[in-house]
Short mmCIF file of C-alpha atoms in Angstrom, two decimals:
data_model
loop_
_atom_site.label_atom_id
_atom_site.label_comp_id
_atom_site.label_asym_id
_atom_site.label_seq_id
_atom_site.Cartn_x
_atom_site.Cartn_y
_atom_site.Cartn_z
CA UNK L 1 -28.66 48.97 -118.75
CA UNK L 2 -28.98 45.31 -119.77
CA UNK L 3 -25.71 43.48 -120.38
CA UNK L 4 -25.17 41.90 -123.80
CA UNK L 5 -25.12 38.10 -123.86
CA UNK L 6 -21.64 36.58 -124.04
CA UNK L 7 -22.22 35.29 -127.61
CA UNK L 8 -22.83 38.82 -128.92
CA UNK L 9 -19.81 40.18 -127.04
CA UNK L 10 -17.56 37.54 -128.63
CA UNK L 11 -19.03 38.24 -132.06
CA UNK L 12 -18.53 41.98 -131.63
CA UNK L 13 -14.91 41.56 -130.52
CA UNK L 14 -14.19 39.21 -133.40
CA UNK L 15 -15.52 41.77 -135.87
CA UNK L 16 -13.55 44.59 -134.26
CA UNK L 17 -10.23 42.89 -133.68
CA UNK L 18 -8.32 40.91 -136.27
CA UNK L 19 -11.07 38.94 -137.99
CA UNK L 20 -9.32 38.72 -141.38
CA UNK L 21 -5.84 38.49 -139.88
CA UNK L 22 -6.89 35.60 -137.65
CA UNK L 23 -8.72 33.86 -140.51
CA UNK L 24 -5.61 33.90 -142.69
CA UNK L 25 -3.37 32.81 -139.81
CA UNK L 26 -5.62 29.87 -138.97
CA UNK L 27 -5.70 28.73 -142.61
CA UNK L 28 -1.91 28.86 -142.88
CA UNK L 29 -1.61 26.87 -139.63
CA UNK L 30 -3.84 24.22 -141.17
CA UNK L 31 -1.70 24.12 -144.31
CA UNK L 32 1.47 23.71 -142.28
CA UNK L 33 0.01 20.96 -140.09
CA UNK L 34 -1.25 19.06 -143.12
CA UNK L 35 2.04 19.44 -145.01
CA UNK L 36 4.12 18.26 -142.07
CA UNK L 37 1.76 15.30 -141.46
CA UNK L 38 0.89 14.22 -145.00
CA UNK L 39 3.67 15.36 -147.36
CA UNK L 40 6.91 15.66 -145.42
CA UNK L 41 7.35 11.96 -144.45
CA UNK L 42 7.27 10.68 -148.02
CA UNK L 43 9.28 13.64 -149.34
CA UNK L 44 12.10 12.97 -146.86
CA UNK L 45 12.09 9.19 -147.34
CA UNK L 46 11.99 9.28 -151.13
CA UNK L 47 15.02 11.56 -151.08
CA UNK L 48 16.88 9.53 -148.43
CA UNK L 49 17.15 12.44 -145.98
CA UNK L 50 17.02 11.53 -142.28
CA UNK L 51 17.22 15.08 -140.94
CA UNK L 52 16.35 18.37 -142.65
CA UNK L 53 17.71 21.62 -141.21
CA UNK L 54 16.34 24.94 -142.48
CA UNK L 55 18.54 27.79 -141.28
CA UNK L 56 17.43 31.41 -140.83
CA UNK L 57 19.25 34.55 -139.80
CA UNK L 58 17.81 37.87 -138.78
CA UNK L 59 17.64 39.99 -141.93
CA UNK L 60 18.35 36.99 -144.19
CA UNK L 61 15.46 34.55 -144.07
CA UNK L 62 15.17 31.29 -145.99
CA UNK L 63 12.67 31.24 -148.91
CA UNK L 64 10.72 28.63 -146.89
CA UNK L 65 10.29 30.99 -143.92
CA UNK L 66 6.53 31.32 -144.49
CA UNK L 67 6.12 27.57 -145.07
CA UNK L 68 7.84 26.88 -141.74
CA UNK L 69 5.50 29.22 -139.85
CA UNK L 70 7.73 32.32 -139.65
CA UNK L 71 8.45 33.36 -136.05
CA UNK L 72 10.81 35.76 -134.33
CA UNK L 73 14.46 35.29 -135.29
CA UNK L 74 17.32 37.12 -133.57
CA UNK L 75 20.74 35.73 -134.58
CA UNK L 76 20.64 32.15 -135.89
CA UNK L 77 17.55 29.97 -135.96
CA UNK L 78 16.84 26.45 -137.12
CA UNK L 79 13.73 24.55 -138.12
CA UNK L 80 14.67 20.88 -137.77
CA UNK L 81 12.81 17.81 -139.02
CA UNK L 82 13.92 14.30 -138.09
CA UNK L 83 12.63 10.99 -139.37
CA UNK L 84 12.29 8.73 -136.34
CA UNK L 85 10.95 5.90 -138.47
CA UNK L 86 7.47 6.45 -137.10
CA UNK L 87 4.54 7.81 -139.08
CA UNK L 88 5.08 11.36 -137.82
CA UNK L 89 8.21 13.42 -138.54
CA UNK L 90 9.66 15.06 -135.41
CA UNK L 91 9.73 18.88 -135.64
CA UNK L 92 11.74 21.35 -133.57
CA UNK L 93 12.33 25.10 -133.67
CA UNK L 94 15.63 26.24 -132.17
CA UNK L 95 16.31 29.95 -131.78
CA UNK L 96 12.97 30.93 -133.25
CA UNK L 97 9.71 31.55 -131.42
CA UNK L 98 6.96 34.06 -130.83
CA UNK L 99 3.25 33.91 -130.13
CA UNK L 100 2.08 33.09 -133.66
CA UNK L 101 4.52 30.24 -134.23
CA UNK L 102 3.95 28.64 -130.82
CA UNK L 103 0.18 29.02 -130.94
CA UNK L 104 0.18 27.42 -134.40
CA UNK L 105 0.76 24.07 -132.70
CA UNK L 106 2.91 22.45 -135.41
CA UNK L 107 6.23 22.06 -133.57
CA UNK L 108 7.03 19.50 -130.89
CA UNK L 109 9.83 21.40 -129.22
CA UNK L 110 11.09 24.97 -128.90
CA UNK L 111 14.62 25.56 -127.73
CA UNK L 112 17.67 27.79 -128.01
CA UNK L 113 19.93 27.94 -131.05
CA UNK L 114 22.90 26.73 -129.02
CA UNK L 115 21.12 23.40 -128.48
CA UNK L 116 21.70 22.47 -132.12
CA UNK L 117 24.77 20.28 -131.66
CA UNK L 118 23.28 18.30 -128.79
CA UNK L 119 19.98 17.91 -130.66
CA UNK L 120 21.71 16.49 -133.76
CA UNK L 121 24.12 14.25 -131.84
CA UNK L 122 21.32 12.69 -129.82
CA UNK L 123 19.53 11.63 -133.03
CA UNK L 124 22.69 10.84 -135.05
CA UNK L 125 21.17 11.13 -138.57
CA UNK L 126 22.90 9.37 -141.49
CA UNK L 127 22.09 12.22 -143.87
CA UNK L 128 21.37 15.89 -143.17
CA UNK L 129 19.54 17.83 -145.89
CA UNK L 130 20.39 21.51 -146.29
CA UNK L 131 18.81 24.09 -148.58
CA UNK L 132 21.60 24.20 -151.14
CA UNK L 133 20.62 24.26 -154.82
CA UNK L 134 22.30 25.22 -158.06
CA UNK L 135 19.06 24.95 -160.05
CA UNK L 136 16.47 27.11 -158.28
CA UNK L 137 16.49 29.80 -155.65
CA UNK L 138 13.57 28.49 -153.63
CA UNK L 139 15.75 25.63 -152.41
CA UNK L 140 18.97 27.64 -152.06
CA UNK L 141 18.39 29.53 -148.82
CA UNK L 142 21.55 28.48 -146.97
CA UNK L 143 24.26 31.14 -147.19
CA UNK L 144 27.95 30.24 -147.50
CA UNK L 145 28.73 31.69 -144.08
CA UNK L 146 25.85 29.77 -142.49
CA UNK L 147 27.14 26.57 -144.11
CA UNK L 148 30.58 27.16 -142.63
CA UNK L 149 29.07 27.85 -139.24
CA UNK L 150 26.94 24.70 -139.34
CA UNK L 151 30.04 22.69 -140.25
CA UNK L 152 31.92 24.20 -137.33
CA UNK L 153 29.10 23.67 -134.81
CA UNK L 154 28.34 20.08 -135.77
CA UNK L 155 31.88 19.01 -136.54
CA UNK L 156 33.61 17.27 -139.42
CA UNK L 157 31.87 13.92 -139.00
CA UNK L 158 28.40 15.43 -139.39
CA UNK L 159 29.52 17.87 -142.08
CA UNK L 160 30.34 14.83 -144.24
CA UNK L 161 26.67 13.87 -143.99
CA UNK L 162 25.39 17.14 -145.50
CA UNK L 163 23.45 16.70 -148.74
CA UNK L 164 21.44 19.04 -150.95
CA UNK L 165 17.75 19.16 -150.08
CA UNK L 166 16.90 20.53 -153.54
CA UNK L 167 14.56 17.72 -154.59
CA UNK L 168 13.12 17.42 -151.07
CA UNK L 169 12.17 21.10 -151.15
CA UNK L 170 10.59 20.68 -154.59
CA UNK L 171 8.56 17.68 -153.47
CA UNK L 172 7.55 19.24 -150.14
CA UNK L 173 6.33 22.41 -151.79
CA UNK L 174 4.75 21.04 -154.96
CA UNK L 175 2.73 18.18 -153.46
CA UNK L 176 -0.32 20.03 -152.28
CA UNK L 177 -2.78 19.37 -149.48
CA UNK L 178 -6.45 20.29 -149.70
CA UNK L 179 -6.08 23.34 -147.46
CA UNK L 180 -3.45 24.79 -149.84
CA UNK L 181 -5.58 24.16 -152.90
CA UNK L 182 -8.50 25.93 -151.21
CA UNK L 183 -6.31 28.99 -150.62
CA UNK L 184 -5.02 28.88 -154.19
CA UNK L 185 -8.57 28.92 -155.51
CA UNK L 186 -9.28 31.97 -153.36
CA UNK L 187 -6.16 33.68 -154.71
CA UNK L 188 -7.28 32.83 -158.23
CA UNK L 189 -10.62 34.52 -157.64
CA UNK L 190 -8.81 37.71 -156.68
CA UNK L 191 -6.44 37.57 -159.64
CA UNK L 192 -8.95 36.99 -162.42
CA UNK L 193 -11.67 39.32 -161.12
CA UNK L 194 -9.22 42.21 -160.70
CA UNK L 195 -7.74 41.51 -164.13
CA UNK L 196 -11.13 41.43 -165.85
CA UNK L 197 -12.21 44.64 -164.13
CA UNK L 198 -8.96 46.22 -165.30
CA UNK L 199 -9.81 45.31 -168.90
CA UNK L 200 -13.23 46.95 -168.87
CA UNK L 201 -14.77 50.38 -169.25
CA UNK L 202 -14.79 50.66 -165.48
CA UNK L 203 -11.08 51.43 -165.77
CA UNK L 204 -10.35 52.14 -169.45
CA UNK L 205 -11.57 55.14 -171.45
CA UNK L 206 -10.13 54.91 -174.98
CA UNK L 207 -8.05 57.97 -175.85
CA UNK L 208 -7.59 58.87 -172.18
CA UNK L 209 -6.37 55.91 -170.10
CA UNK L 210 -2.72 54.83 -170.28
CA UNK L 211 -1.27 51.36 -169.88
CA UNK L 212 0.30 52.37 -166.58
CA UNK L 213 -3.07 53.69 -165.36
CA UNK L 214 -4.42 50.16 -165.77
CA UNK L 215 -1.38 48.63 -164.04
CA UNK L 216 -1.68 51.05 -161.12
CA UNK L 217 -5.38 50.22 -160.76
CA UNK L 218 -4.39 46.58 -160.37
CA UNK L 219 -1.66 47.47 -157.87
CA UNK L 220 -4.15 49.51 -155.86
CA UNK L 221 -6.55 46.54 -155.71
CA UNK L 222 -3.68 44.44 -154.39
CA UNK L 223 -3.02 47.06 -151.73
CA UNK L 224 -6.68 47.25 -150.69
CA UNK L 225 -6.93 43.49 -150.30
CA UNK L 226 -3.50 42.98 -148.69
CA UNK L 227 -2.27 40.84 -151.59
CA UNK L 228 1.31 40.21 -152.58
CA UNK L 229 2.78 39.42 -156.00
CA UNK L 230 5.72 37.62 -157.56
CA UNK L 231 5.96 40.02 -160.46
CA UNK L 232 6.13 43.62 -159.29
CA UNK L 233 4.29 45.91 -161.72
CA UNK L 234 1.57 44.09 -163.70
CA UNK L 235 2.54 43.67 -167.35
CA UNK L 236 -0.17 45.50 -169.30
CA UNK L 237 0.78 45.70 -172.94
CA UNK L 238 -0.36 46.26 -176.51
CA UNK L 239 0.33 43.79 -179.31
CA UNK L 240 0.21 44.98 -182.91
CA UNK L 241 1.13 43.56 -186.33
CA UNK L 242 4.82 43.99 -185.50
CA UNK L 243 4.67 42.58 -181.99
CA UNK L 244 4.57 44.20 -178.55
CA UNK L 245 4.17 47.98 -178.81
CA UNK L 246 4.46 49.10 -175.19
CA UNK L 247 4.23 47.62 -171.68
CA UNK L 248 2.83 49.38 -168.56
CA UNK L 249 3.95 52.75 -169.92
CA UNK L 250 2.40 56.16 -170.55
CA UNK L 251 1.17 54.92 -173.95
CA UNK L 252 -2.50 55.96 -174.25
CA UNK L 253 -4.92 53.16 -175.09
CA UNK L 254 -6.55 53.78 -178.47
CA UNK L 255 -9.45 52.25 -180.35
CA UNK L 256 -8.37 49.20 -182.32
CA UNK L 257 -5.72 48.20 -179.76
CA UNK L 258 -5.23 44.57 -178.78
CA UNK L 259 -4.45 44.52 -175.04
CA UNK L 260 -2.79 41.80 -173.01
CA UNK L 261 -1.94 41.47 -169.34
CA UNK L 262 0.22 39.07 -167.39
CA UNK L 263 0.20 39.09 -163.61
CA UNK L 264 -0.60 37.26 -160.40
CA UNK L 265 -1.42 37.86 -156.76
CA UNK L 266 -0.07 36.44 -153.52
CA UNK L 267 -2.41 35.29 -150.76
CA UNK L 268 -1.36 33.30 -147.68
CA UNK L 269 1.85 32.05 -149.32
CA UNK L 270 0.06 31.09 -152.55
CA UNK L 271 0.89 32.98 -155.76
CA UNK L 272 -1.03 32.93 -159.04
CA UNK L 273 0.13 33.54 -162.61
CA UNK L 274 -2.43 34.29 -165.31
CA UNK L 275 -3.14 36.29 -168.45
CA UNK L 276 -6.07 38.06 -170.08
CA UNK L 277 -6.65 39.58 -173.53
CA UNK L 278 -8.93 42.42 -174.65
CA UNK L 279 -9.84 44.38 -177.76
CA UNK L 280 -10.81 48.07 -177.88
CA UNK L 281 -13.66 48.55 -180.33
CA UNK L 282 -13.21 51.08 -183.10
CA UNK L 283 -15.96 53.60 -183.79
CA UNK L 284 -18.83 51.72 -185.43
CA UNK L 285 -17.60 48.26 -184.41
CA UNK L 286 -19.88 46.12 -182.28
CA UNK L 287 -17.67 43.04 -181.94
CA UNK L 288 -14.11 41.80 -182.14
CA UNK L 289 -12.81 41.58 -185.75
CA UNK L 290 -13.10 38.08 -187.18
CA UNK L 291 -9.35 37.58 -187.67
CA UNK L 292 -8.53 38.49 -184.08
CA UNK L 293 -11.35 36.33 -182.75
CA UNK L 294 -10.15 33.40 -184.88
CA UNK L 295 -6.62 33.79 -183.54
CA UNK L 296 -7.97 33.64 -180.00
CA UNK L 297 -10.11 30.63 -180.84
CA UNK L 298 -7.05 28.79 -182.16
CA UNK L 299 -5.39 29.43 -178.82
CA UNK L 300 -8.42 27.98 -177.03
CA UNK L 301 -8.19 24.84 -179.19
CA UNK L 302 -4.54 24.48 -178.19
CA UNK L 303 -5.50 24.91 -174.53
CA UNK L 304 -8.19 22.23 -174.83
CA UNK L 305 -5.67 19.77 -176.29
CA UNK L 306 -3.16 20.51 -173.52
CA UNK L 307 -5.83 19.98 -170.86
CA UNK L 308 -6.96 16.67 -172.35
CA UNK L 309 -3.42 15.35 -172.79
CA UNK L 310 -1.65 16.00 -169.48
CA UNK L 311 -1.95 13.14 -167.00
CA UNK L 312 -0.14 12.31 -163.74
CA UNK L 313 2.35 9.49 -163.32
CA UNK L 314 4.80 10.49 -166.06
CA UNK L 315 7.72 12.89 -166.18
CA UNK L 316 7.04 16.44 -167.30
CA UNK L 317 9.22 15.72 -170.36
CA UNK L 318 6.99 12.82 -171.42
CA UNK L 319 3.94 15.01 -170.88
CA UNK L 320 5.47 17.73 -173.07
CA UNK L 321 6.24 15.19 -175.82
CA UNK L 322 2.65 13.91 -175.66
CA UNK L 323 1.22 17.45 -175.84
CA UNK L 324 3.26 18.41 -178.90
CA UNK L 325 2.41 15.10 -180.59
CA UNK L 326 -1.29 15.79 -180.04
CA UNK L 327 -0.96 19.38 -181.27
CA UNK L 328 0.90 18.31 -184.41
CA UNK L 329 -1.75 15.67 -185.13
CA UNK L 330 -4.40 18.39 -184.80
CA UNK L 331 -2.67 20.54 -187.43
CA UNK L 332 -0.67 22.98 -185.28
CA UNK L 333 3.00 23.75 -185.82
CA UNK L 334 5.47 23.32 -182.96
CA UNK L 335 7.77 26.34 -182.77
CA UNK L 336 11.53 25.83 -182.41
CA UNK L 337 11.85 28.62 -179.86
CA UNK L 338 9.98 31.46 -178.20
CA UNK L 339 8.76 34.04 -180.77
CA UNK L 340 10.27 31.99 -183.63
CA UNK L 341 7.03 31.82 -185.57
CA UNK L 342 6.78 30.96 -189.25
CA UNK L 343 4.99 32.26 -192.37
CA UNK L 344 2.99 29.05 -192.57
CA UNK L 345 -0.77 29.25 -192.70
CA UNK L 346 -0.79 26.99 -189.66
CA UNK L 347 -0.96 28.32 -186.12
CA UNK L 348 2.50 28.19 -184.52
CA UNK L 349 2.54 27.08 -180.88
CA UNK L 350 4.94 26.95 -177.95
CA UNK L 351 3.95 25.92 -174.43
CA UNK L 352 5.35 26.78 -171.00
CA UNK L 353 3.18 24.92 -168.51
CA UNK L 354 5.24 25.66 -165.43
CA UNK L 355 4.85 24.88 -161.76
CA UNK L 356 3.05 27.46 -159.61
CA UNK L 357 2.26 27.70 -155.93
CA UNK L 358 4.45 29.41 -153.36
CA UNK L 359 5.78 31.72 -156.07
CA UNK L 360 4.46 32.72 -159.49
CA UNK L 361 6.98 30.30 -160.96
CA UNK L 362 7.05 27.32 -158.62
CA UNK L 363 9.74 24.69 -158.11
CA UNK L 364 7.76 21.52 -158.84
CA UNK L 365 7.58 19.52 -162.08
CA UNK L 366 7.28 21.84 -165.08
CA UNK L 367 6.21 21.12 -168.65
CA UNK L 368 8.27 24.07 -169.80
CA UNK L 369 11.39 24.39 -171.95
CA UNK L 370 12.80 27.02 -169.58
CA UNK L 371 12.77 24.57 -166.63
CA UNK L 372 15.05 21.78 -167.98
CA UNK L 373 15.80 20.15 -164.61
CA UNK L 374 12.16 19.96 -163.63
CA UNK L 375 11.21 18.43 -166.98
CA UNK L 376 12.67 15.28 -165.43
CA UNK L 377 10.37 15.40 -162.37
CA UNK L 378 7.28 13.23 -162.26
CA UNK L 379 3.85 14.84 -162.39
CA UNK L 380 1.92 13.98 -159.24
CA UNK L 381 -1.74 14.42 -158.27
CA UNK L 382 -2.08 17.67 -156.29
CA UNK L 383 0.70 19.50 -158.22
CA UNK L 384 -0.34 23.05 -159.12
CA UNK L 385 0.50 24.05 -162.68
CA UNK L 386 0.03 27.02 -164.97
CA UNK L 387 -1.44 26.00 -168.32
CA UNK L 388 0.48 28.54 -170.39
CA UNK L 389 0.72 28.73 -174.17
CA UNK L 390 1.50 31.14 -176.99
CA UNK L 391 -0.32 30.68 -180.29
CA UNK L 392 0.58 32.69 -183.42
CA UNK L 393 -2.12 32.92 -186.10
CA UNK L 394 -2.39 35.00 -189.27
CA UNK L 395 -4.86 37.89 -189.10
CA UNK L 396 -6.31 39.08 -192.44
CA UNK L 397 -7.03 42.53 -190.97
CA UNK L 398 -3.28 42.84 -190.37
CA UNK L 399 -2.30 41.95 -193.92
CA UNK L 400 -1.68 38.34 -192.93
CA UNK L 401 0.76 39.10 -190.13
CA UNK L 402 0.47 36.87 -187.09
CA UNK L 403 -1.07 37.79 -183.76
CA UNK L 404 0.49 36.25 -180.68
CA UNK L 405 -2.28 35.02 -178.39
CA UNK L 406 -1.04 34.26 -174.87
CA UNK L 407 -3.32 32.15 -172.70
CA UNK L 408 -2.58 31.25 -169.12
CA UNK L 409 -4.62 30.08 -166.16
CA UNK L 410 -3.77 27.95 -163.15
CA UNK L 411 -4.89 24.38 -162.53
CA UNK L 412 -4.35 21.36 -160.30
CA UNK L 413 -3.29 17.94 -161.52
CA UNK L 414 -5.59 15.20 -160.25
CA UNK L 415 -5.99 11.48 -160.96
CA UNK L 416 -8.40 12.61 -163.71
CA UNK L 417 -5.90 15.00 -165.29
CA UNK L 418 -6.06 18.80 -165.37
CA UNK L 419 -8.77 20.59 -163.37
CA UNK L 420 -9.19 24.36 -163.27
CA UNK L 421 -9.11 26.20 -159.95
CA UNK L 422 -11.24 29.20 -160.97
CA UNK L 423 -13.12 30.40 -164.10
CA UNK L 424 -10.61 30.52 -166.95
CA UNK L 425 -10.29 33.04 -169.78
CA UNK L 426 -13.30 32.24 -172.03
CA UNK L 427 -13.09 34.99 -174.66
CA UNK L 428 -11.51 38.21 -175.82
CA UNK L 429 -12.70 40.89 -173.40
CA UNK L 430 -14.33 43.87 -175.09
CA UNK L 431 -13.75 47.53 -174.25
CA UNK L 432 -16.30 49.86 -175.83
#
């Protein structure tokens, strides 16, 4: 029997063993290399941190564990980054290892956890950043007991040099490299295609299908594609004249229902957050009622204004002020709080354009009232952001009561402004 050429043997083995697993691993290695090379130096220097120590314990891993490359942790483990003053930040992994981390090629040195004191003393940093944060969990991975242990190991002199790495973590995570943005676009493709399939007759039969049936379909698609999520069960809900009727429950979808969904997927440490809206045609209807369509169209106008207004180089607070000024000029009414809509004939609006990325709600600059600290952060090119809004418009078919239209899709901030990462929500989806 003739032997297969080597090329075909390699191709066959690649197809049989770990093709998708290796693809994802290689992409995440590229992200990590790019982040350490291109983002970390400026993030550390802008925040006046000479050394950054990320501590992990078996069974209690830091939120940045995936960003650091994961690895096998037994007792204590440390990812350490030191600014030597050169272009490249020194990287070491003490007490953490394993094939995948070492083969990733992003660390200069692997050693034992008990080398920590010697490692720090040799470099003698003026400031040591630790993941301690009172404002957001993604930068608050250091436990109290681990803090005490670090203080004991390094001694009082070095313990006095400990500072919060809260802003460093925000900058490191939210300033994106091209390889991350490519992954985020891929995650976005999964999230919107699954969502739009969920809101179609492929999944929904009026009078038969429940809200939780739709949510479980979406969860099953996540399972099939090995996708994570920041949000647990997808929020699939019905909005009527008096507000939200039911969410991801055994409520049967009926003709005339206005459906919404809010969800996101996780892929290679990138997490999306997006919404879709659908209408279930009544018997004899061939299109969405005019009042509901108009309410959606008002939301699209708001979205267009937001997209045209946001620019980099200003704080998120200044961007929010500019957006509301533009909306007011265009005839929209700024709401004084979430769901605090008025009886005015105008469309009431509130925005929540929050950071996204390594979680559905990221820790970068956010043009969102519910992220007050990050309203003070400057918007930078490469930041990922959810363009999220809620627009309340009167619907004649509902006796003049207002329909809340939620729109949300994910974008990247560039020198040109806001640019979408995947096809956004163009219209009310129709279920026949």
